[in-house]
Every structure is written in C-alpha cells, then in structure tokens.
C-alpha cells in the first residue's frame, strides 16, 4: 500500500527558531544559577525588536538583554543589511513572578501543567526516528554549518526544508520531493546557488538509495531569497512543534517545549515518553511504538498511560506496558531526577529537533538490559 509522509525543518535563523533559541538560552541561564528555577518564557521577534515575556520563580539574576543579543549574534544576525542586528535590535522585557496558585500546585512535586505527552520511535532511520524528519533536519543543519564555517559565505541565516517520502507497506522507499528555501546574499546567482546546494548539501545528506528518477528537487523555487529573518516575518516560540518532534508520521500532544523548565510535564513528560518508546523498539519488543501519558496540574501521578505498537509487537501490549513501568518513572518529580533535567541543556534542543540526537539523556539506550531481564 502506497502512502506519502512529510516533514519540515527550519534553520537557526528562521524567526520562529530564533524565538525558541532565545527562550531556551534564557532558561539555561536561570537553571545554571538556580537549578530549581521555575521558568515559563515566551519570545516575540520582529523587525528590530525582541520581546521577552513570561513568569519566573528563581533565586538567580540573569541579564536578559545580554543573553538575547548573544543568541542573535551567534545565529548570525550581525549586519544591518540583514534587516536584523544583534547590536541594534531593541529588547523589551515583561517578566512577572510565578502565580502563587501555580507555585502552590507544583510545590508538592506535582505536575507543573496539564498536558498530553507523546513519545514515538520506529525501526527506520538509525536513530529510530522517521526518515522524513531525519533527512529534513540533516539538510538544514548542513546548510547552517556551511554558512557558519565560512565555506559558503554567501549564505544567510534563514531557511526552510520540506521533505516528502513515499512509503510502501509501511516502509520508506524513496524521497518524492525536497523543497529547500535558502537565504542568501544578493550577489550570487540562483543557478550557482541551486547547483551548490544540490551537490554540497542534498547529495551529501540524503542516502543514495532514497534518490530516484522520480525525486523532485527544488531550491528556492520562487526565486531570490535575499530578504529573510525577522524583517520578513515575525517569530514566536512554539510555532514549530511538529518539526520539533517527529514530522507528520508521528504524533504530537499539542504543546510546545522551548522556554519551559522541566517541572512542566509537556516538556519533561515528552522526553520520558520518547525514551520509553525508543527502548521498546531498540529492545525488539516492537517495530513501531507510541507512548502517551496524561498529566494534570498539581497531581503527582499521571492520570493515563498507554502504549500503542500498531500490530508490530513481539509480545502482548499489556506485558510491554507492565515492563516499561517497572523500569521508567512516570511521576513528574521522578522524571526530572531520572533524566537529570535541572541542568542547562536546553538551548541545544531548540533547533534541529528535540529527538533523535544522542547527546540528550532521553535518547540514551541505557536500560535495554533491564528491560530484557523482565521479559
């Protein structure tokens, strides 16, 4: 049976990703100085302006404008001709103390928010992620790396990639479409840009077996992409939740991640759900796995837990659920300790996906032996 799956990825300089990176950079700074900080940050980015809003409960002080400008500069918005400049953009802050009612709700180690969280893993790409989202992130990351290392100095920070893949009988067969929008200086021709992106990015990051004669590749199909970043479009935290997760082949609980400390279960619970799903697949208990957990604000126990394996399970689903709950914690406070989430690790999650990269603790397959002992 034929089906089509799609995934999108954006570069570090995309306005929405600027917002996510600022939010998580601020979170990291608060956690670095006070690991028990409660942080909920929202960022709005537009022409010449970054607005920082949110609620805080912390013993630390962070120079918010300094952090904001540092992130913008590191991304690459350092020249006025880009329409957005780290040194000259205005930074406006509106920060309130965390609501005492919210503080009371989480003081007893309860969930910091009501959330449905989803974790997904599939026996497909080596990182047990869907190939479509894996390829999309590979492409945008390489574009950014070529720009930041100076190999392609004519590239600018903004960009976006859409990948669609053909599946037959649930297996990925080939890439049907790659559409890349690459931000660039005005003095490079579209022809040269397209040739370089195809040769130095797409052919280097997409496995040869996925590139067929039917594959349709487009680079900047609408023409020049000189005006980009916040001068071209506003950016907000949390507008790329499907790109942050699994692409359209997976599932989303509907909540954003960036700017939230780990007491927010829509973040920490999602990380634990991914870890469980990944272990189920890596242990050979199923070829595909979705883990869903429901949390309610202030409650110390999840209100729902479910494992779905789509008929690929190697033993009964009830047994899989029983085993994983013996190995992995589901209480919000226990998840934080289990994954060591009070450390400043979040800025790196804010671009190129929260899942599928081994550097994060929820991606490590440290508990396979424990799972297998319980079989």
Coordinates of C-alpha atoms in Angstrom, one line a residue, residues 5 36 41 61 73 75 82 101 190-192 224 226 243 248 265 270 292 335 345:
X5 CA 4.7 11.3 4.6
X36 CA 15.2 24.9 40.9
X41 CA 9.2 32.2 28.7
X61 CA 19.6 37.1 38.3
X73 CA 24.7 37.2 17.3
X75 CA 22.9 32.7 15.0
X82 CA 20.3 41.6 7.1
X101 CA -1.5 29.4 42.9
X190 CA 20.3 31.5 -8.4
X191 CA 21.8 29.0 -10.8
X192 CA 25.0 28.8 -8.9
X224 CA 15.6 35.1 -4.9
X226 CA 17.6 37.8 0.0
X243 CA 9.1 19.9 13.3
X248 CA 3.6 14.2 10.3
X265 CA 5.3 18.0 32.1
X270 CA 7.5 14.2 26.3
X292 CA 1.1 8.5 25.5
X335 CA 11.4 12.0 35.7
X345 CA 21.0 21.6 28.4

